[in-house]
PDB file of C-alpha atoms in Angstrom:
ATOM      1  CA  MET Y  11    -114.207  -5.127 -36.797  1.00  0.00           C
ATOM      2  CA  ILE Y  12    -110.619  -3.832 -35.980  1.00  0.00           C
ATOM      3  CA  LYS Y  13    -109.492  -5.523 -39.698  1.00  0.00           C
ATOM      4  CA  SER Y  14    -112.071  -4.043 -40.856  1.00  0.00           C
ATOM      5  CA  ILE Y  15    -111.082  -0.489 -39.425  1.00  0.00           C
ATOM      6  CA  ILE Y  16    -107.140  -0.944 -40.084  1.00  0.00           C
ATOM      7  CA  LYS Y  17    -108.228  -1.963 -44.041  1.00  0.00           C
ATOM      8  CA  LYS Y  18    -110.249   1.141 -44.503  1.00  0.00           C
ATOM      9  CA  THR Y  19    -107.650   3.587 -42.855  1.00  0.00           C
ATOM     10  CA  LEU Y  20    -104.597   2.457 -43.910  1.00  0.00           C
ATOM     11  CA  SER Y  21    -103.059   2.661 -47.667  1.00  0.00           C
ATOM     12  CA  ASP Y  22    -100.980  -0.570 -49.165  1.00  0.00           C
ATOM     13  CA  ARG Y  23     -98.161   0.607 -48.009  1.00  0.00           C
ATOM     14  CA  GLN Y  24     -98.945   1.464 -44.347  1.00  0.00           C
ATOM     15  CA  ARG Y  25    -100.532  -2.307 -44.256  1.00  0.00           C
ATOM     16  CA  VAL Y  26     -97.203  -4.122 -44.996  1.00  0.00           C
ATOM     17  CA  ASN Y  27     -95.449  -1.989 -42.932  1.00  0.00           C
ATOM     18  CA  LEU Y  28     -97.567  -2.861 -39.785  1.00  0.00           C
ATOM     19  CA  ARG Y  29     -97.402  -6.680 -41.209  1.00  0.00           C
ATOM     20  CA  ALA Y  30     -93.445  -6.508 -41.184  1.00  0.00           C
ATOM     21  CA  PHE Y  31     -93.034  -5.413 -37.290  1.00  0.00           C
ATOM     22  CA  PHE Y  32     -94.322  -8.836 -36.619  1.00  0.00           C
ATOM     23  CA  VAL Y  33     -91.793 -10.635 -38.686  1.00  0.00           C
ATOM     24  CA  LYS Y  34     -89.250  -7.779 -38.173  1.00  0.00           C
ATOM     25  CA  ASN Y  35     -86.633 -10.439 -37.409  1.00  0.00           C
ATOM     26  CA  ASP Y  36     -86.939 -12.533 -40.460  1.00  0.00           C
ATOM     27  CA  LEU Y  37     -85.507 -11.377 -43.479  1.00  0.00           C
ATOM     28  CA  ASN Y  38     -87.068 -14.365 -45.407  1.00  0.00           C
ATOM     29  CA  GLN Y  39     -90.885 -13.219 -44.321  1.00  0.00           C
ATOM     30  CA  LEU Y  40     -90.102  -9.216 -44.844  1.00  0.00           C
ATOM     31  CA  ALA Y  41     -88.842 -10.050 -48.319  1.00  0.00           C
ATOM     32  CA  ARG Y  42     -91.823 -11.749 -49.340  1.00  0.00           C
ATOM     33  CA  LEU Y  43     -94.015  -9.346 -47.873  1.00  0.00           C
ATOM     34  CA  TYR Y  44     -92.437  -6.314 -49.669  1.00  0.00           C
ATOM     35  CA  GLY Y  45     -92.168  -8.688 -53.188  1.00  0.00           C
ATOM     36  CA  THR Y  46     -88.129  -8.500 -53.353  1.00  0.00           C
ATOM     37  CA  ASP Y  47     -86.828 -11.235 -55.267  1.00  0.00           C
ATOM     38  CA  LYS Y  48     -83.826 -11.633 -52.504  1.00  0.00           C
ATOM     39  CA  PHE Y  49     -85.940 -14.700 -51.933  1.00  0.00           C
ATOM     40  CA  GLY Y  50     -87.983 -17.190 -53.957  1.00  0.00           C
ATOM     41  CA  SER Y  51     -86.114 -15.829 -57.311  1.00  0.00           C
ATOM     42  CA  HIS Y  52     -82.963 -16.076 -55.457  1.00  0.00           C
ATOM     43  CA  PHE Y  53     -82.269 -17.267 -51.900  1.00  0.00           C
ATOM     44  CA  TYR Y  54     -79.988 -14.435 -50.399  1.00  0.00           C
ATOM     45  CA  THR Y  55     -81.792 -13.479 -46.944  1.00  0.00           C
ATOM     46  CA  PRO Y  56     -80.865 -16.503 -45.328  1.00  0.00           C
ATOM     47  CA  HIS Y  57     -77.292 -15.475 -46.134  1.00  0.00           C
ATOM     48  CA  TYR Y  58     -78.159 -11.804 -45.749  1.00  0.00           C
ATOM     49  CA  GLN Y  59     -79.379 -12.608 -42.119  1.00  0.00           C
ATOM     50  CA  ARG Y  60     -76.254 -14.423 -41.116  1.00  0.00           C
ATOM     51  CA  HIS Y  61     -73.994 -11.664 -42.371  1.00  0.00           C
ATOM     52  CA  PHE Y  62     -75.755  -8.485 -41.055  1.00  0.00           C
ATOM     53  CA  GLN Y  63     -77.317  -9.683 -37.620  1.00  0.00           C
ATOM     54  CA  HIS Y  64     -75.100  -8.562 -35.625  1.00  0.00           C
ATOM     55  CA  LEU Y  65     -75.987  -4.825 -36.769  1.00  0.00           C
ATOM     56  CA  LYS Y  66     -79.648  -5.220 -37.218  1.00  0.00           C
ATOM     57  CA  ASN Y  67     -80.267  -2.969 -33.650  1.00  0.00           C
ATOM     58  CA  LYS Y  68     -77.302  -0.589 -35.012  1.00  0.00           C
ATOM     59  CA  PRO Y  69     -77.802   2.638 -36.628  1.00  0.00           C
ATOM     60  CA  VAL Y  70     -76.600   1.510 -40.303  1.00  0.00           C
ATOM     61  CA  THR Y  71     -76.202   3.227 -43.319  1.00  0.00           C
ATOM     62  CA  LEU Y  72     -76.549   1.032 -46.234  1.00  0.00           C
ATOM     63  CA  LEU Y  73     -75.912   1.843 -49.623  1.00  0.00           C
ATOM     64  CA  GLU Y  74     -77.780  -0.479 -52.022  1.00  0.00           C
ATOM     65  CA  ILE Y  75     -76.608  -0.539 -56.158  1.00  0.00           C
ATOM     66  CA  GLY Y  76     -79.894  -1.038 -57.920  1.00  0.00           C
ATOM     67  CA  ILE Y  77     -83.041  -0.343 -57.114  1.00  0.00           C
ATOM     68  CA  GLY Y  78     -85.542  -2.473 -59.762  1.00  0.00           C
ATOM     69  CA  GLY Y  79     -88.880  -2.459 -60.940  1.00  0.00           C
ATOM     70  CA  TRP Y  80     -88.510  -4.861 -64.148  1.00  0.00           C
ATOM     71  CA  THR Y  81     -91.826  -4.351 -66.656  1.00  0.00           C
ATOM     72  CA  ASP Y  82     -92.059  -6.473 -69.397  1.00  0.00           C
ATOM     73  CA  GLY Y  83     -91.151  -3.987 -72.783  1.00  0.00           C
ATOM     74  CA  GLY Y  84     -90.720  -1.000 -70.565  1.00  0.00           C
ATOM     75  CA  GLY Y  85     -87.820  -2.274 -68.411  1.00  0.00           C
ATOM     76  CA  TYR Y  86     -86.328  -0.469 -65.157  1.00  0.00           C
ATOM     77  CA  SER Y  87     -87.766   3.175 -66.516  1.00  0.00           C
ATOM     78  CA  ASP Y  88     -91.088   3.556 -64.596  1.00  0.00           C
ATOM     79  CA  GLY Y  89     -90.202   5.476 -61.139  1.00  0.00           C
ATOM     80  CA  ARG Y  90     -92.794   4.063 -59.189  1.00  0.00           C
ATOM     81  CA  ARG Y  91     -91.943   0.550 -59.592  1.00  0.00           C
ATOM     82  CA  GLY Y  92     -89.201  -1.366 -57.526  1.00  0.00           C
ATOM     83  CA  GLY Y  93     -87.833  -0.681 -53.888  1.00  0.00           C
ATOM     84  CA  SER Y  94     -88.923  -3.217 -52.710  1.00  0.00           C
ATOM     85  CA  SER Y  95     -85.313  -4.255 -51.234  1.00  0.00           C
ATOM     86  CA  LEU Y  96     -84.990  -0.799 -49.865  1.00  0.00           C
ATOM     87  CA  ARG Y  97     -88.395  -1.103 -47.825  1.00  0.00           C
ATOM     88  CA  MET Y  98     -87.241  -4.634 -46.517  1.00  0.00           C
ATOM     89  CA  TRP Y  99     -84.037  -3.376 -45.359  1.00  0.00           C
ATOM     90  CA  LYS Y 100     -85.981  -0.356 -43.848  1.00  0.00           C
ATOM     91  CA  ALA Y 101     -87.841  -2.724 -41.639  1.00  0.00           C
ATOM     92  CA  TYR Y 102     -84.826  -5.031 -40.829  1.00  0.00           C
ATOM     93  CA  PHE Y 103     -82.613  -2.155 -39.343  1.00  0.00           C
ATOM     94  CA  PRO Y 104     -84.915  -0.180 -37.430  1.00  0.00           C
ATOM     95  CA  LYS Y 105     -82.206   2.533 -37.088  1.00  0.00           C
ATOM     96  CA  GLY Y 106     -80.906   2.268 -40.096  1.00  0.00           C
ATOM     97  CA  LYS Y 107     -80.739   4.769 -42.632  1.00  0.00           C
ATOM     98  CA  ILE Y 108     -81.237   3.073 -45.993  1.00  0.00           C
ATOM     99  CA  TYR Y 109     -79.943   4.663 -50.001  1.00  0.00           C
ATOM    100  CA  GLY Y 110     -80.761   3.218 -53.253  1.00  0.00           C
ATOM    101  CA  LEU Y 111     -78.753   4.270 -56.110  1.00  0.00           C
ATOM    102  CA  ASP Y 112     -80.363   3.516 -59.808  1.00  0.00           C
ATOM    103  CA  ILE Y 113     -79.747   4.455 -62.993  1.00  0.00           C
ATOM    104  CA  GLN Y 114     -83.657   5.542 -63.818  1.00  0.00           C
ATOM    105  CA  ASP Y 115     -85.249   8.295 -61.693  1.00  0.00           C
ATOM    106  CA  LYS Y 116     -86.788   6.424 -58.047  1.00  0.00           C
ATOM    107  CA  SER Y 117     -86.919   9.292 -56.074  1.00  0.00           C
ATOM    108  CA  TYR Y 118     -90.766   8.162 -55.888  1.00  0.00           C
ATOM    109  CA  HIS Y 119     -89.511   6.268 -53.301  1.00  0.00           C
ATOM    110  CA  ASP Y 120     -88.231   8.590 -50.774  1.00  0.00           C
ATOM    111  CA  GLU Y 121     -89.787   8.166 -47.793  1.00  0.00           C
ATOM    112  CA  ALA Y 122     -88.345   8.494 -44.332  1.00  0.00           C
ATOM    113  CA  ARG Y 123     -85.171   6.698 -43.623  1.00  0.00           C
ATOM    114  CA  ILE Y 124     -85.119   5.994 -47.094  1.00  0.00           C
ATOM    115  CA  LYS Y 125     -83.187   8.278 -50.076  1.00  0.00           C
ATOM    116  CA  THR Y 126     -82.500   7.544 -53.959  1.00  0.00           C
ATOM    117  CA  PHE Y 127     -80.018   8.718 -56.051  1.00  0.00           C
ATOM    118  CA  GLN Y 128     -80.072   8.794 -59.880  1.00  0.00           C
ATOM    119  CA  GLY Y 129     -76.707   8.051 -61.790  1.00  0.00           C
ATOM    120  CA  SER Y 130     -74.720   5.764 -63.025  1.00  0.00           C
ATOM    121  CA  GLN Y 131     -72.619   2.787 -60.834  1.00  0.00           C
ATOM    122  CA  ALA Y 132     -69.632   3.061 -63.173  1.00  0.00           C
ATOM    123  CA  ASP Y 133     -69.241   7.013 -62.762  1.00  0.00           C
ATOM    124  CA  GLU Y 134     -66.525   7.111 -60.274  1.00  0.00           C
ATOM    125  CA  ASN Y 135     -67.240  11.261 -59.564  1.00  0.00           C
ATOM    126  CA  PHE Y 136     -70.863  10.460 -59.258  1.00  0.00           C
ATOM    127  CA  LEU Y 137     -70.217   7.285 -56.680  1.00  0.00           C
ATOM    128  CA  LYS Y 138     -68.326   9.474 -54.849  1.00  0.00           C
ATOM    129  CA  LYS Y 139     -70.758  12.542 -54.238  1.00  0.00           C
ATOM    130  CA  VAL Y 140     -73.505   9.683 -53.030  1.00  0.00           C
ATOM    131  CA  ILE Y 141     -70.879   9.100 -50.312  1.00  0.00           C
ATOM    132  CA  ALA Y 142     -70.124  12.433 -49.836  1.00  0.00           C
ATOM    133  CA  GLU Y 143     -73.694  12.990 -48.961  1.00  0.00           C
ATOM    134  CA  THR Y 144     -74.606   9.824 -47.180  1.00  0.00           C
ATOM    135  CA  GLY Y 145     -71.237   9.759 -44.872  1.00  0.00           C
ATOM    136  CA  ALA Y 146     -69.029   6.410 -45.371  1.00  0.00           C
ATOM    137  CA  PRO Y 147     -71.724   2.931 -45.482  1.00  0.00           C
ATOM    138  CA  ASP Y 148     -71.698   0.273 -43.077  1.00  0.00           C
ATOM    139  CA  ILE Y 149     -72.742  -1.985 -45.605  1.00  0.00           C
ATOM    140  CA  ILE Y 150     -73.255  -1.871 -49.765  1.00  0.00           C
ATOM    141  CA  ILE Y 151     -74.808  -4.021 -51.981  1.00  0.00           C
ATOM    142  CA  ASP Y 152     -74.328  -4.145 -55.408  1.00  0.00           C
ATOM    143  CA  ASP Y 153     -77.913  -5.428 -57.085  1.00  0.00           C
ATOM    144  CA  GLY Y 154     -77.289  -2.890 -60.292  1.00  0.00           C
ATOM    145  CA  SER Y 155     -76.321  -3.380 -63.528  1.00  0.00           C
ATOM    146  CA  HIS Y 156     -74.617  -7.305 -63.335  1.00  0.00           C
ATOM    147  CA  TYR Y 157     -72.446  -6.265 -65.963  1.00  0.00           C
ATOM    148  CA  THR Y 158     -68.540  -7.827 -64.793  1.00  0.00           C
ATOM    149  CA  HIS Y 159     -67.148  -4.404 -65.590  1.00  0.00           C
ATOM    150  CA  HIS Y 160     -69.383  -2.432 -63.638  1.00  0.00           C
ATOM    151  CA  VAL Y 161     -69.471  -4.618 -61.031  1.00  0.00           C
ATOM    152  CA  ILE Y 162     -65.280  -3.986 -60.715  1.00  0.00           C
ATOM    153  CA  LYS Y 163     -65.685  -0.326 -61.280  1.00  0.00           C
ATOM    154  CA  SER Y 164     -68.118  -0.198 -57.925  1.00  0.00           C
ATOM    155  CA  PHE Y 165     -66.134  -1.870 -56.140  1.00  0.00           C
ATOM    156  CA  GLU Y 166     -62.977  -0.216 -56.846  1.00  0.00           C
ATOM    157  CA  VAL Y 167     -64.593   3.191 -55.909  1.00  0.00           C
ATOM    158  CA  LEU Y 168     -66.462   2.131 -53.246  1.00  0.00           C
ATOM    159  CA  PHE Y 169     -64.828  -0.184 -50.993  1.00  0.00           C
ATOM    160  CA  PRO Y 170     -62.220   1.908 -49.729  1.00  0.00           C
ATOM    161  CA  LEU Y 171     -65.231   4.532 -49.036  1.00  0.00           C
ATOM    162  CA  LEU Y 172     -66.513   1.983 -46.764  1.00  0.00           C
ATOM    163  CA  LYS Y 173     -66.141   1.909 -42.806  1.00  0.00           C
ATOM    164  CA  SER Y 174     -64.321  -0.638 -41.551  1.00  0.00           C
ATOM    165  CA  GLY Y 175     -66.046  -3.189 -40.137  1.00  0.00           C
ATOM    166  CA  GLY Y 176     -68.055  -3.019 -42.775  1.00  0.00           C
ATOM    167  CA  ILE Y 177     -69.436  -5.468 -45.265  1.00  0.00           C
ATOM    168  CA  TYR Y 178     -69.808  -5.503 -48.978  1.00  0.00           C
ATOM    169  CA  ALA Y 179     -72.043  -7.343 -50.694  1.00  0.00           C
ATOM    170  CA  VAL Y 180     -72.570  -8.330 -54.665  1.00  0.00           C
ATOM    171  CA  GLU Y 181     -75.554 -10.252 -55.894  1.00  0.00           C
ATOM    172  CA  ASP Y 182     -76.295 -12.386 -59.160  1.00  0.00           C
ATOM    173  CA  LEU Y 183     -72.272 -12.930 -59.914  1.00  0.00           C
ATOM    174  CA  GLN Y 184     -73.741 -15.676 -62.348  1.00  0.00           C
ATOM    175  CA  THR Y 185     -73.454 -13.106 -65.299  1.00  0.00           C
ATOM    176  CA  SER Y 186     -69.442 -13.055 -64.528  1.00  0.00           C
ATOM    177  CA  TYR Y 187     -69.848 -16.512 -66.804  1.00  0.00           C
ATOM    178  CA  TRP Y 188     -72.194 -15.466 -69.606  1.00  0.00           C
ATOM    179  CA  HIS Y 189     -70.511 -13.290 -72.392  1.00  0.00           C
ATOM    180  CA  SER Y 190     -74.318 -12.592 -73.565  1.00  0.00           C
ATOM    181  CA  THR Y 191     -77.330 -13.345 -74.061  1.00  0.00           C
ATOM    182  CA  ALA Y 192     -80.988 -12.943 -76.022  1.00  0.00           C
ATOM    183  CA  ASP Y 193     -80.874  -8.874 -74.925  1.00  0.00           C
ATOM    184  CA  GLU Y 194     -77.579  -8.219 -72.742  1.00  0.00           C
ATOM    185  CA  ASP Y 195     -74.172  -8.098 -73.247  1.00  0.00           C
ATOM    186  CA  TRP Y 196     -72.803  -9.116 -69.800  1.00  0.00           C
ATOM    187  CA  ASN Y 197     -68.831  -8.844 -70.545  1.00  0.00           C
ATOM    188  CA  GLY Y 198     -68.741 -12.504 -69.161  1.00  0.00           C
ATOM    189  CA  SER Y 199     -67.286 -15.611 -70.145  1.00  0.00           C
ATOM    190  CA  GLU Y 200     -67.340 -19.089 -70.217  1.00  0.00           C
ATOM    191  CA  ASP Y 201     -63.955 -19.355 -69.934  1.00  0.00           C
ATOM    192  CA  LEU Y 202     -63.050 -19.490 -66.104  1.00  0.00           C
ATOM    193  CA  SER Y 203     -60.126 -18.240 -66.418  1.00  0.00           C
ATOM    194  CA  ALA Y 204     -60.656 -15.025 -68.339  1.00  0.00           C
ATOM    195  CA  PRO Y 205     -58.885 -12.275 -66.470  1.00  0.00           C
ATOM    196  CA  HIS Y 206     -61.615  -9.669 -67.117  1.00  0.00           C
ATOM    197  CA  THR Y 207     -64.842 -10.906 -65.319  1.00  0.00           C
ATOM    198  CA  SER Y 208     -65.995 -10.256 -61.838  1.00  0.00           C
ATOM    199  CA  MET Y 209     -65.532 -13.691 -60.448  1.00  0.00           C
ATOM    200  CA  ASN Y 210     -61.855 -13.584 -61.670  1.00  0.00           C
ATOM    201  CA  PHE Y 211     -61.452 -10.459 -60.183  1.00  0.00           C
ATOM    202  CA  PHE Y 212     -62.552 -11.401 -56.896  1.00  0.00           C
ATOM    203  CA  LYS Y 213     -61.237 -14.887 -56.194  1.00  0.00           C
ATOM    204  CA  LYS Y 214     -57.730 -12.964 -56.932  1.00  0.00           C
ATOM    205  CA  LEU Y 215     -58.558 -11.241 -54.076  1.00  0.00           C
ATOM    206  CA  VAL Y 216     -58.787 -14.286 -52.007  1.00  0.00           C
ATOM    207  CA  ASP Y 217     -54.831 -14.950 -52.173  1.00  0.00           C
ATOM    208  CA  GLY Y 218     -54.387 -10.962 -50.654  1.00  0.00           C
ATOM    209  CA  LEU Y 219     -55.852 -12.525 -47.548  1.00  0.00           C
ATOM    210  CA  ASN Y 220     -52.551 -14.134 -47.016  1.00  0.00           C
ATOM    211  CA  TYR Y 221     -50.007 -11.744 -48.470  1.00  0.00           C
ATOM    212  CA  GLU Y 222     -48.081 -12.158 -45.701  1.00  0.00           C
ATOM    213  CA  GLU Y 223     -47.133 -15.534 -46.048  1.00  0.00           C
ATOM    214  CA  PHE Y 224     -46.133 -14.999 -49.647  1.00  0.00           C
ATOM    215  CA  ARG Y 225     -42.301 -15.871 -49.642  1.00  0.00           C
ATOM    216  CA  HIS Y 226     -41.837 -14.194 -52.997  1.00  0.00           C
ATOM    217  CA  GLU Y 227     -41.354 -10.037 -53.137  1.00  0.00           C
ATOM    218  CA  HIS Y 228     -45.077  -8.491 -52.914  1.00  0.00           C
ATOM    219  CA  GLU Y 229     -45.987  -5.014 -52.360  1.00  0.00           C
ATOM    220  CA  PRO Y 230     -49.710  -5.498 -50.577  1.00  0.00           C
ATOM    221  CA  ASN Y 231     -52.503  -3.316 -52.424  1.00  0.00           C
ATOM    222  CA  TYR Y 232     -55.394  -1.747 -50.615  1.00  0.00           C
ATOM    223  CA  PHE Y 233     -56.848  -4.504 -51.029  1.00  0.00           C
ATOM    224  CA  ASP Y 234     -54.602  -6.601 -49.344  1.00  0.00           C
ATOM    225  CA  GLN Y 235     -54.347  -4.942 -46.311  1.00  0.00           C
ATOM    226  CA  ASN Y 236     -58.351  -4.095 -45.960  1.00  0.00           C
ATOM    227  CA  ILE Y 237     -59.524  -7.236 -46.417  1.00  0.00           C
ATOM    228  CA  THR Y 238     -60.379  -9.786 -43.573  1.00  0.00           C
ATOM    229  CA  GLY Y 239     -62.834 -11.921 -45.548  1.00  0.00           C
ATOM    230  CA  ILE Y 240     -64.483 -12.852 -48.303  1.00  0.00           C
ATOM    231  CA  HIS Y 241     -67.596 -15.372 -48.485  1.00  0.00           C
ATOM    232  CA  PHE Y 242     -68.550 -16.942 -51.587  1.00  0.00           C
ATOM    233  CA  TYR Y 243     -72.286 -18.524 -52.179  1.00  0.00           C
ATOM    234  CA  HIS Y 244     -74.471 -19.741 -55.146  1.00  0.00           C
ATOM    235  CA  ASN Y 245     -74.339 -16.038 -57.045  1.00  0.00           C
ATOM    236  CA  LEU Y 246     -73.681 -14.215 -54.144  1.00  0.00           C
ATOM    237  CA  MET Y 247     -70.443 -13.041 -51.929  1.00  0.00           C
ATOM    238  CA  PHE Y 248     -69.656 -11.181 -49.099  1.00  0.00           C
ATOM    239  CA  ILE Y 249     -66.352  -8.993 -48.403  1.00  0.00           C
ATOM    240  CA  GLU Y 250     -65.662  -7.996 -44.764  1.00  0.00           C
ATOM    241  CA  LYS Y 251     -63.506  -5.069 -44.336  1.00  0.00           C
ATOM    242  CA  GLY Y 252     -61.031  -4.465 -41.820  1.00  0.00           C
ATOM    243  CA  SER Y 253     -57.134  -4.410 -40.984  1.00  0.00           C
ATOM    244  CA  ASN Y 254     -55.886  -7.571 -42.589  1.00  0.00           C
ATOM    245  CA  SER Y 255     -52.342  -7.244 -40.349  1.00  0.00           C
ATOM    246  CA  GLU Y 256     -51.949 -10.496 -38.409  1.00  0.00           C
ATOM    247  CA  GLY Y 257     -48.650 -11.106 -38.944  1.00  0.00           C
ATOM    248  CA  SER Y 258     -47.115 -13.913 -41.365  1.00  0.00           C
ATOM    249  CA  ASN Y 259     -47.630 -17.718 -39.425  1.00  0.00           C
ATOM    250  CA  LEU Y 260     -44.163 -18.586 -40.369  1.00  0.00           C
ATOM    251  CA  VAL Y 261     -42.300 -20.076 -37.889  1.00  0.00           C
ATOM    252  CA  ARG Y 262     -39.102 -17.960 -37.616  1.00  0.00           C
ATOM    253  CA  LYS Y 263     -36.304 -20.165 -35.463  1.00  0.00           C
TER     254      LYS Y 263
END
């Protein structure tokens, strides 16, 4: 009887949100429930849960680049489609403010604790305007165009605007190894040492974690001084922000 009443009185989205309450601590289940490809097509949510669970009940500000909503023949232009991961994050972070950024108008998905912005992830002025409105994020997720030059540009602009203690995640890094496919020019390369790819950009940051150990002359840059951890998984990466100033382990006599 109760199930029948709920079915008649609640919208589809409200019913999903109600079901989400009972699995709110399990990102895998939330991903399935909301229909995001972060679990199933990909296996990102176990890693997200590992890296985000300490923030779960805090009033986080989360910005996700790319709102999704693919349709065959129509790309992502349908503004009513997508938004699945935004609603998943809203369910997982009950005190969080969730922001989405997309090249298409996805304002259809705006609701309490979810707000979207339309613009390019490669547009520095636009990105800075977004952060001026949202405030410094605790979490930034790049699930946008996946073009390697866009990934790098977004990181260069947004990482300095991330809160200290925050986390920057980048999805679908496989495009770093793709020059082009049938319908896209990803600007990647099959050459594993190609300097322009997103993976090689991020791999160089690993050495910067240990810049205090360099025995040659080196002027540390912003990333050297403000990255405290880098974690790579299959097609997914997390970068942790903080003060990288522990000092050298060199034993001085």
